[in-house]
PDB file of C-alpha atoms in Angstrom:
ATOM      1  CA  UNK A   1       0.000   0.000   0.000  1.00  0.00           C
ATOM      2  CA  UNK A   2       1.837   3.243  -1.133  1.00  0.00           C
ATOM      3  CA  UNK A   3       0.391   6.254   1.342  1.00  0.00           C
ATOM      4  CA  UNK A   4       1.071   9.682  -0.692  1.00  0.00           C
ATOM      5  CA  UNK A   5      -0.047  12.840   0.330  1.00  0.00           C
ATOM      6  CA  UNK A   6      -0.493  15.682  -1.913  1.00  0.00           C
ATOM      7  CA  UNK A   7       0.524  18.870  -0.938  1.00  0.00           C
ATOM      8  CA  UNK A   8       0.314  22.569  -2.449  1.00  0.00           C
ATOM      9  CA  UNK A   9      -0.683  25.937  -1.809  1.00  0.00           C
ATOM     10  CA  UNK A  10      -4.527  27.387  -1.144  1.00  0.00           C
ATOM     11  CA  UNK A  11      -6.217  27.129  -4.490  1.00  0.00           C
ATOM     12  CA  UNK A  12      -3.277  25.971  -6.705  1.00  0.00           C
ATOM     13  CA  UNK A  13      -5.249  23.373  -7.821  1.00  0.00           C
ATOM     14  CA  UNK A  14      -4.937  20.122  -5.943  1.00  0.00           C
ATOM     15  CA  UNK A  15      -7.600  18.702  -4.977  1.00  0.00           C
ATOM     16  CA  UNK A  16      -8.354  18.617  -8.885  1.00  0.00           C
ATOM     17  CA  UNK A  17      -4.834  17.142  -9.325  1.00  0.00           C
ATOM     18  CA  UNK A  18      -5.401  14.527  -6.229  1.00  0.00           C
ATOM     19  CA  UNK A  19      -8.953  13.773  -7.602  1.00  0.00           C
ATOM     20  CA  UNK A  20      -8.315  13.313 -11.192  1.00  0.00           C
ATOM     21  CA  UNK A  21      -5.136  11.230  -9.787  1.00  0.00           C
ATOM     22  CA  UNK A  22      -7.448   8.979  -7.815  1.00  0.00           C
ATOM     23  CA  UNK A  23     -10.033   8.840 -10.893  1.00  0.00           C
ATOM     24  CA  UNK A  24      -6.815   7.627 -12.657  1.00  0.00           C
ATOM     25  CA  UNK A  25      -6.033   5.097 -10.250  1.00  0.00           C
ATOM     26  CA  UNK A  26      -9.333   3.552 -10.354  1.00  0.00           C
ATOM     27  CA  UNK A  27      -8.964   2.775 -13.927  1.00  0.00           C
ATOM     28  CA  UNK A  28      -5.808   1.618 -14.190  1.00  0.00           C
ATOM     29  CA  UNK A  29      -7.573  -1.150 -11.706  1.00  0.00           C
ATOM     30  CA  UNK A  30      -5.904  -0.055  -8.342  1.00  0.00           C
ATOM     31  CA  UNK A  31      -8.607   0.385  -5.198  1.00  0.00           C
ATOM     32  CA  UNK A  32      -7.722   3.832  -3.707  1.00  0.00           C
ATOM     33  CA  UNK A  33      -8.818   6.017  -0.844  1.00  0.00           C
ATOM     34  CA  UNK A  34      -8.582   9.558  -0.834  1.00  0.00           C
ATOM     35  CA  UNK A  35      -9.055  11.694   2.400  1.00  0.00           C
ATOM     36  CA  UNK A  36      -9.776  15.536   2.725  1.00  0.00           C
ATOM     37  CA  UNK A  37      -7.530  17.254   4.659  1.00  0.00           C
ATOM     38  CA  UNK A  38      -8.941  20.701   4.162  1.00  0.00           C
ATOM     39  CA  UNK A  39     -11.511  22.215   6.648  1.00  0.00           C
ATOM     40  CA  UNK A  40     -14.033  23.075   3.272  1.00  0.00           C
ATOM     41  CA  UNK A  41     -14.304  19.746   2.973  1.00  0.00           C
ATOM     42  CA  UNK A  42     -14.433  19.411  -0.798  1.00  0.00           C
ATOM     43  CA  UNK A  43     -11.425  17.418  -1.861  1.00  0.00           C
ATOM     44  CA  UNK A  44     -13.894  14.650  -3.254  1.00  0.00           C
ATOM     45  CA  UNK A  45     -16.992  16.692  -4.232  1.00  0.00           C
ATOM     46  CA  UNK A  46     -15.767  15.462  -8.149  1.00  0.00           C
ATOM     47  CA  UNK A  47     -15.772  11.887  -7.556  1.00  0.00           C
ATOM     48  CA  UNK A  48     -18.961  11.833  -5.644  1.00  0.00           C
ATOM     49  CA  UNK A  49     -20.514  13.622  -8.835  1.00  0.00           C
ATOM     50  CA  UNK A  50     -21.134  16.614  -7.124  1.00  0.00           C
ATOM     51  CA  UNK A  51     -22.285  15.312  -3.835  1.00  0.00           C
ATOM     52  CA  UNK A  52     -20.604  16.283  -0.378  1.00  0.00           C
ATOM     53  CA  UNK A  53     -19.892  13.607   2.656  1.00  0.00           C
ATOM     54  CA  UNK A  54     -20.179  14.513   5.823  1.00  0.00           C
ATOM     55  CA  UNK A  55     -16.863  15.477   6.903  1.00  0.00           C
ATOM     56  CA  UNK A  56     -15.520  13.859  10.249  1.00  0.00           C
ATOM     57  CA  UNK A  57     -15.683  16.735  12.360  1.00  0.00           C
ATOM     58  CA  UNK A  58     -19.243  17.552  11.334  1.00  0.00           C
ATOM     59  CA  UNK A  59     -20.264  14.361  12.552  1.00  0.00           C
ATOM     60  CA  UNK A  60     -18.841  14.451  15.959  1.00  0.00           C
ATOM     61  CA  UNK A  61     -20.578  17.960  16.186  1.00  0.00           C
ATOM     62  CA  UNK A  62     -23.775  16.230  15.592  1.00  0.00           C
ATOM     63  CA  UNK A  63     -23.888  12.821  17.347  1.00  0.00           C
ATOM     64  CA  UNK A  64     -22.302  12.093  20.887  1.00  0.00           C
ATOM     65  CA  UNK A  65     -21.419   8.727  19.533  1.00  0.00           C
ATOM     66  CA  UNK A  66     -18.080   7.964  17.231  1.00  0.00           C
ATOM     67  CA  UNK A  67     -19.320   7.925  13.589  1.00  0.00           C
ATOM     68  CA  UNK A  68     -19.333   3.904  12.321  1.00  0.00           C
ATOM     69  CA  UNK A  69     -17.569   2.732   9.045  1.00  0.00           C
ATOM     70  CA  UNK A  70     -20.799   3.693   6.831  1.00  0.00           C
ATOM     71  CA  UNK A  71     -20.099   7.264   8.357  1.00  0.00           C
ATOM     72  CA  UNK A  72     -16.675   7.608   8.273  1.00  0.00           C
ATOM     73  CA  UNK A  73     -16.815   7.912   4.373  1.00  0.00           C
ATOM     74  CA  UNK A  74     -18.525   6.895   0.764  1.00  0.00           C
ATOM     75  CA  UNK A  75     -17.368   5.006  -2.309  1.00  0.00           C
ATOM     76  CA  UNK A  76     -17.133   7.776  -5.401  1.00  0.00           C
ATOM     77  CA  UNK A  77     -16.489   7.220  -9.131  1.00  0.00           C
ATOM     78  CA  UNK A  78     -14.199   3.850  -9.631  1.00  0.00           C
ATOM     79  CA  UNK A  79     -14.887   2.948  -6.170  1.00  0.00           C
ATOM     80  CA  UNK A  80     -12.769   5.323  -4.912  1.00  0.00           C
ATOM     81  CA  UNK A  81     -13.324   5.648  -0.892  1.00  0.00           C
ATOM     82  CA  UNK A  82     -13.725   9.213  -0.146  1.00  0.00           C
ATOM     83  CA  UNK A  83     -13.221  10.588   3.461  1.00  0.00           C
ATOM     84  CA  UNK A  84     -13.399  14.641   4.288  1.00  0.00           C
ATOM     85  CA  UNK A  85     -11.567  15.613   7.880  1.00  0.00           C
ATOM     86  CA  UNK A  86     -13.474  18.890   8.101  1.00  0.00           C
ATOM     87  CA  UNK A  87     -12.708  21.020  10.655  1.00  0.00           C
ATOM     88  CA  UNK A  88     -14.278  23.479  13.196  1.00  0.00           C
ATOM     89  CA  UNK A  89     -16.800  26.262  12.706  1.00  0.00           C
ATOM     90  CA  UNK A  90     -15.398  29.172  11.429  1.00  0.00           C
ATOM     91  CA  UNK A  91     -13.113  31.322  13.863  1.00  0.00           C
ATOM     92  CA  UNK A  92     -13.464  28.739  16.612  1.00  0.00           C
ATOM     93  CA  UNK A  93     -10.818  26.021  17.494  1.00  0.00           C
ATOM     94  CA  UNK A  94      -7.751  24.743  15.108  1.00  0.00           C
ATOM     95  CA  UNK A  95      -8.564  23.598  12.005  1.00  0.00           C
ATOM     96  CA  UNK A  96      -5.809  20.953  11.753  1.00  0.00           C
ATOM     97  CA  UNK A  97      -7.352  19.345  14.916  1.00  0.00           C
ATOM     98  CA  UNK A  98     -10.252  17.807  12.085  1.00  0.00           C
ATOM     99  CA  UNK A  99      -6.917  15.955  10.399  1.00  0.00           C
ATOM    100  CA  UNK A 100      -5.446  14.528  14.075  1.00  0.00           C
ATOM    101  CA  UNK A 101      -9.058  13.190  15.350  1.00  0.00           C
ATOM    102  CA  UNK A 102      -9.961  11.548  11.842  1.00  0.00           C
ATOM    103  CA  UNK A 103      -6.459   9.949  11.666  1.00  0.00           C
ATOM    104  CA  UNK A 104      -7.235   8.825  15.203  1.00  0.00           C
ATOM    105  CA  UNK A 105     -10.902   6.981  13.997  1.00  0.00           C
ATOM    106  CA  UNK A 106      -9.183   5.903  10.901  1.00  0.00           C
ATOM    107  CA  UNK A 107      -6.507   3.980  12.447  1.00  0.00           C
ATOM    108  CA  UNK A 108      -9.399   2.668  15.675  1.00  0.00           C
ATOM    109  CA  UNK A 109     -11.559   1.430  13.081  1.00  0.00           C
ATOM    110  CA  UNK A 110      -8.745  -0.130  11.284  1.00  0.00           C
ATOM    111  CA  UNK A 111      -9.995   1.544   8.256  1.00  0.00           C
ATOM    112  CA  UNK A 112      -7.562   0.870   5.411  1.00  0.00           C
ATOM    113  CA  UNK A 113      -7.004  -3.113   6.870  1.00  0.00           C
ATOM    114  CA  UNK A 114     -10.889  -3.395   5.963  1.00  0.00           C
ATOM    115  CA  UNK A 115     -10.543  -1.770   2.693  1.00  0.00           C
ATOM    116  CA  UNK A 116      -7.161  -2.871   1.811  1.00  0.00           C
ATOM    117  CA  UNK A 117      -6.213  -0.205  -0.536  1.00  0.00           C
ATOM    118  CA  UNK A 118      -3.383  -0.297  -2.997  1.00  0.00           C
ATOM    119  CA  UNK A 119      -2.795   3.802  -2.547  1.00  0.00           C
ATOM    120  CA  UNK A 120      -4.003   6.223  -0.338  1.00  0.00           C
ATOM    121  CA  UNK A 121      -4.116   9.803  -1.388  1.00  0.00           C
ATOM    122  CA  UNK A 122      -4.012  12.726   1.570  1.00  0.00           C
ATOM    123  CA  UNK A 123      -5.495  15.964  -0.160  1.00  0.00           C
ATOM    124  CA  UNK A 124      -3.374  18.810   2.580  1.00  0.00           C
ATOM    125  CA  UNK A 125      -3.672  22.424   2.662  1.00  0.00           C
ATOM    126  CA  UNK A 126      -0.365  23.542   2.098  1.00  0.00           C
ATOM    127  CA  UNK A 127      -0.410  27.239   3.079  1.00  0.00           C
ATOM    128  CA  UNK A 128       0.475  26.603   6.822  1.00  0.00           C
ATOM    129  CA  UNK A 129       2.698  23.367   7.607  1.00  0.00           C
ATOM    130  CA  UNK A 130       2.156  23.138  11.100  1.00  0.00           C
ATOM    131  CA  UNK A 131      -0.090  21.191  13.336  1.00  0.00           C
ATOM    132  CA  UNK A 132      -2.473  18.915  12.073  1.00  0.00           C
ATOM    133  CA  UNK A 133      -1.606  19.704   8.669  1.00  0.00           C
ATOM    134  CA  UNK A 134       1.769  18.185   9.227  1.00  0.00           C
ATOM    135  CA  UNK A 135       0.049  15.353  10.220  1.00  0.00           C
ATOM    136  CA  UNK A 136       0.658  12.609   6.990  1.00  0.00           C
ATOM    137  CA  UNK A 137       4.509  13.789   7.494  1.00  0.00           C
ATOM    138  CA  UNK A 138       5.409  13.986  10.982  1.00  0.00           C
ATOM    139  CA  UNK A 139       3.388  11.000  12.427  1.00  0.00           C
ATOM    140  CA  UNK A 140       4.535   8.670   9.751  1.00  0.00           C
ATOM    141  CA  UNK A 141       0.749   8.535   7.470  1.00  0.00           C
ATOM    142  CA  UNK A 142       2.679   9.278   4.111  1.00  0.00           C
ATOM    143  CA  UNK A 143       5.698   7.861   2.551  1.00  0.00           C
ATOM    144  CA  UNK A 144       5.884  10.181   0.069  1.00  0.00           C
ATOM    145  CA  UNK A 145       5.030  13.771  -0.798  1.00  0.00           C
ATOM    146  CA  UNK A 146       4.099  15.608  -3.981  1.00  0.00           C
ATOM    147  CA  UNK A 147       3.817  19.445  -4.320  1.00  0.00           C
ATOM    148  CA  UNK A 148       1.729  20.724  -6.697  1.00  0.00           C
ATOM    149  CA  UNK A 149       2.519  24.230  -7.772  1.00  0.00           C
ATOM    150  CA  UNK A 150       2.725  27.043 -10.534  1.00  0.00           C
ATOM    151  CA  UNK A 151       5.119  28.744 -11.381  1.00  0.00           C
ATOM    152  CA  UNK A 152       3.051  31.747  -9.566  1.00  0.00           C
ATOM    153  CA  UNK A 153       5.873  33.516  -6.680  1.00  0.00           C
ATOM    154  CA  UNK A 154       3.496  33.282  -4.206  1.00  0.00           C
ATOM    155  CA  UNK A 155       2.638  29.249  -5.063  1.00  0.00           C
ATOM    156  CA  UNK A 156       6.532  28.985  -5.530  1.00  0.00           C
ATOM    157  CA  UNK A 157       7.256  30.564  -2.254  1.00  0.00           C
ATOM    158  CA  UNK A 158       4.943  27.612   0.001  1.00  0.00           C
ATOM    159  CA  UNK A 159       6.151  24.831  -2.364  1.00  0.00           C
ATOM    160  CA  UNK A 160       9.407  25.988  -0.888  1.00  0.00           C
ATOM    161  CA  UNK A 161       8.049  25.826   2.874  1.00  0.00           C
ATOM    162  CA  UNK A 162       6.344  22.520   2.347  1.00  0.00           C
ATOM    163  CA  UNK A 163       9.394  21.487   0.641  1.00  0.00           C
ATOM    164  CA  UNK A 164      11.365  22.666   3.891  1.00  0.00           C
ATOM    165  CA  UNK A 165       8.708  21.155   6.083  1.00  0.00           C
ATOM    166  CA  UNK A 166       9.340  18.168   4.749  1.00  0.00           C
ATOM    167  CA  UNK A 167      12.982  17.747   5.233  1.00  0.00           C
ATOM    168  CA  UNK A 168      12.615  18.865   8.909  1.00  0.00           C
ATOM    169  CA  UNK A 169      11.793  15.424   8.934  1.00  0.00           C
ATOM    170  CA  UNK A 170      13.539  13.614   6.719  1.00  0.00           C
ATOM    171  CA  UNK A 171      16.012  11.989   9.835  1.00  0.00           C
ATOM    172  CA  UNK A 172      13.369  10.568  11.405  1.00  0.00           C
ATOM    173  CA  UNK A 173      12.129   8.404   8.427  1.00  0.00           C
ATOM    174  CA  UNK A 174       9.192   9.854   7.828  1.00  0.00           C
ATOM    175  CA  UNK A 175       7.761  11.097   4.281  1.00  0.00           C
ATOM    176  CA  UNK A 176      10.148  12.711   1.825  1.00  0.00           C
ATOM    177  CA  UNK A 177       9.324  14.659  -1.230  1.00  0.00           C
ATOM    178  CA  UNK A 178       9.489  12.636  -4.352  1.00  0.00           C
ATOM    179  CA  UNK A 179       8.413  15.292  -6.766  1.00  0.00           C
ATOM    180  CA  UNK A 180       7.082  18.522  -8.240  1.00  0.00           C
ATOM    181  CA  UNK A 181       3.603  18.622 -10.274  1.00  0.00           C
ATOM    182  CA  UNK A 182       3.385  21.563 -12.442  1.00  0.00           C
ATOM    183  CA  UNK A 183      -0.202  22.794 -12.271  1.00  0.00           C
ATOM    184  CA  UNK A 184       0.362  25.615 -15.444  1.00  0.00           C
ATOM    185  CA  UNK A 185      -1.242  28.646 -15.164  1.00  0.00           C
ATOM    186  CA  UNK A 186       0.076  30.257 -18.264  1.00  0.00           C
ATOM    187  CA  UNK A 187       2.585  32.876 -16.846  1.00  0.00           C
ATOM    188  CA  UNK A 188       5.473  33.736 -18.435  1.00  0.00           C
ATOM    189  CA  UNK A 189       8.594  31.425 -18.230  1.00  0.00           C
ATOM    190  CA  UNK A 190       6.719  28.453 -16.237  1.00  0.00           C
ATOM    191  CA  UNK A 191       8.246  26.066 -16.640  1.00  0.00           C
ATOM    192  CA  UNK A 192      11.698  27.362 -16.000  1.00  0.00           C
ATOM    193  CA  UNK A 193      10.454  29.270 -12.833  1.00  0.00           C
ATOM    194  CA  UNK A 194       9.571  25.750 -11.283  1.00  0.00           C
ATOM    195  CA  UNK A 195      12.477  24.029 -12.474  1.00  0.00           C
ATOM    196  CA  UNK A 196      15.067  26.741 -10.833  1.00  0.00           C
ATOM    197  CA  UNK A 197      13.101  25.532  -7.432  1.00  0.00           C
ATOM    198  CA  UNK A 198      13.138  22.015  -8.181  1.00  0.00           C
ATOM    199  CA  UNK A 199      16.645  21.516  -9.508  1.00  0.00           C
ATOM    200  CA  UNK A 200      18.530  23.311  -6.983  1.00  0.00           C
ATOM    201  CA  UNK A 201      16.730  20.764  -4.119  1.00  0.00           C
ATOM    202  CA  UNK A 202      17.053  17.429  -6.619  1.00  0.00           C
ATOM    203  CA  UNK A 203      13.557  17.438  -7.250  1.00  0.00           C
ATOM    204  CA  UNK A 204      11.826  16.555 -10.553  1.00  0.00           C
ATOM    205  CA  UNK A 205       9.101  17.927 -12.528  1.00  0.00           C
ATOM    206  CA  UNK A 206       7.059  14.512 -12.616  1.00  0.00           C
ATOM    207  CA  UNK A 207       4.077  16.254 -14.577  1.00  0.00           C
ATOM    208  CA  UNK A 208       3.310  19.385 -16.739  1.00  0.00           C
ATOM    209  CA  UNK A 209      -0.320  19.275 -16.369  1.00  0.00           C
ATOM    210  CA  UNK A 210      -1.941  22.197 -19.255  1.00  0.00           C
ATOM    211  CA  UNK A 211      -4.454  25.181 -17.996  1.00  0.00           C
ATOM    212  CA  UNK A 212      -7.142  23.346 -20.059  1.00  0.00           C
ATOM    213  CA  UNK A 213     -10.917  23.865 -19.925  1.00  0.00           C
ATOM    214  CA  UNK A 214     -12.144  20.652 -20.570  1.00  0.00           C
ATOM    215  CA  UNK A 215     -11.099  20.040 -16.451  1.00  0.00           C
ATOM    216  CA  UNK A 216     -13.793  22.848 -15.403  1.00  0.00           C
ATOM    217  CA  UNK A 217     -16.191  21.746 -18.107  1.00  0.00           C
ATOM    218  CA  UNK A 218     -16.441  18.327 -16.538  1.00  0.00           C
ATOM    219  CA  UNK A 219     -16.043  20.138 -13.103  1.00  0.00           C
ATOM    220  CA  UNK A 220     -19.087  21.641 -13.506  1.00  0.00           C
ATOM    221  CA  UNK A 221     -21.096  18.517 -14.340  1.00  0.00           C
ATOM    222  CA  UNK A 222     -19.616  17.265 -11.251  1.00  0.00           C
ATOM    223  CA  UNK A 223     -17.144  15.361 -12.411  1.00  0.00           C
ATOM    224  CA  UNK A 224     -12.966  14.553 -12.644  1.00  0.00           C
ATOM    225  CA  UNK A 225     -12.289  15.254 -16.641  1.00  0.00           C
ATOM    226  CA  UNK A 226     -10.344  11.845 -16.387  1.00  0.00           C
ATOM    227  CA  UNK A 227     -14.304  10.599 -15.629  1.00  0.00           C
ATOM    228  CA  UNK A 228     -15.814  12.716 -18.310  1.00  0.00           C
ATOM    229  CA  UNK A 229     -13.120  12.240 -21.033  1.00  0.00           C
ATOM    230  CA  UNK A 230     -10.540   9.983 -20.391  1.00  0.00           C
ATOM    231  CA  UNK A 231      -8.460   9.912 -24.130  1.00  0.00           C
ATOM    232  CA  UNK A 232      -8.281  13.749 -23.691  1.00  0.00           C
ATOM    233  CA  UNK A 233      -4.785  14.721 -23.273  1.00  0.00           C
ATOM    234  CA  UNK A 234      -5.105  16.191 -20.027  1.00  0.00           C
ATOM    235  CA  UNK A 235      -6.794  13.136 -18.933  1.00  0.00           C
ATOM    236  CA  UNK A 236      -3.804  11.522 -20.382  1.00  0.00           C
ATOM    237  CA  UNK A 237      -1.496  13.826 -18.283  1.00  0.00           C
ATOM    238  CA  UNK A 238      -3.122  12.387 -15.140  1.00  0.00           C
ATOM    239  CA  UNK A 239      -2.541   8.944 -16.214  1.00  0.00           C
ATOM    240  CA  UNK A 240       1.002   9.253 -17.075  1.00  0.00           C
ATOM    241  CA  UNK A 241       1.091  10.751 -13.331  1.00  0.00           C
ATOM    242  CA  UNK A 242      -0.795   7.683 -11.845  1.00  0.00           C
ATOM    243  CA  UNK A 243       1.693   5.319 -13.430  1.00  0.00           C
ATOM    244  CA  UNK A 244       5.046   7.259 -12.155  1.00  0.00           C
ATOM    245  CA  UNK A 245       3.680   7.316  -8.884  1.00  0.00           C
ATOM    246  CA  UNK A 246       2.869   3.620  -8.654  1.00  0.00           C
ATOM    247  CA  UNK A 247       5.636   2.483 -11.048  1.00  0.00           C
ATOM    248  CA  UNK A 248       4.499   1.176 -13.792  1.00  0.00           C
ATOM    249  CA  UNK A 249       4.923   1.689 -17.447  1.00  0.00           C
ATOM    250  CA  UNK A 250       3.219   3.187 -19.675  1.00  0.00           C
TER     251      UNK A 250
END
């Protein structure tokens, strides 16, 4: 079981690139889960065609007892296993706490022995590596990271503290980055911008996924575009991506 968690800036685009991924996955015949790690909850709103879970921390607002396995999550497009953390109402508590507690039920209900997944995907805000959102790296959840960026400044500038992050720690054995996926958003010099931040820290450029709007098309059907129109090539892109990441050939 490969444990991967997807990291990247506020809005950069990843839960598109972590769904899509997953979607990817699924078709290529692996059984993956992918779990939320963002207090809007809507890391998995494409594979459940448009339809939002109740995220883990909503549910312990709203029942004294521990949600049970039919709660904890729902099967989405190719089977995928979704699962939202959620977090607390707005300007009240720590949002990272929603990541901690649901890693907590995950591992009490023995989640992933039940479903015996071949990849788990974490979906993690990126803006703030601290806390709970540190969570897949520092207690051990992830074995390896992927950054998703532009070759924006400001999405530059937290690729390079989650990159940082990260290494902080590497000497415990924890997860390490294994790569850079460029999320384009058409500026000037891209692709050169992100490879003078990955080079320098021996990081590769793993995918050069296009602005394209066939992905929001399908988005707003509810809907991954690998779903909606997998020979695409952007759909392709994703699948290229799914096969680095679990090894295989393409």
């Amino acid at each position: 079981m490969k444990k991967i968690a997807i990291y990247g800036k506020g809005g950069i685009g990843k839960s598109t690139t972590t769904s899509n991924l997953s979607a990817a996955l699924a078709m290529l015949g692996k059984k993956v889960v992918q779990i939320g790690c963002d207090p809007k909850a809507d890391s998995t709103i494409n594979l459940l065609h448009g339809k939002q879970i109740v995220p883990v921390m909503d549910y312990y607002r709203e029942h004294e007892e521990a949600p049970g396995f039919d709660e904890i999550g729902a099967p989405g497009f190719g089977g995928v296993f979704c699962i939202e953390t959620g977090g607390p109402n707005p300007g009240l508590g720590c949002a990272g706490r929603g990541i901690i507690a649901t890693f907590d039920l995950i591992e009490e209900m023995e989640v992933f022995q039940r479903i015996q997944p071949d990849v788990v995907l974490f979906d993690v805000l990126g803006d703030v590596v601290c806390g709970g959102f540190a969570a897949p790296i520092r207690e051990g959840y992830a074995s390896d990271v992927y950054i998703v960026t532009s070759g924006e400044k400001m999405a530059l500038y937290a690729a390079n503290n989650i990159f940082k992050a990260v290494e902080n720690f590497r000497d415990r054995g924890y997860a390490h980055v294994s790569g850079i996926i460029l999320n384009r958003r058409n500026v000037e010099d891209e692709y050169e911008n992100v490879q003078a931040f990955a080079e320098p820290n021996g990081l590769e450029i793993i995918a050069d996924i296009p602005r394209s709007g066939d992905i929001i098309h399908y988005e707003n059907q509810g809907m991954t575009v690998v779903e909606g129109a997998p020979d695409l090539p952007v759909s392709q892109k994703y699948f290229e991506l799914a096969r680095k990441i679990i090894g295989e050939s393409c």
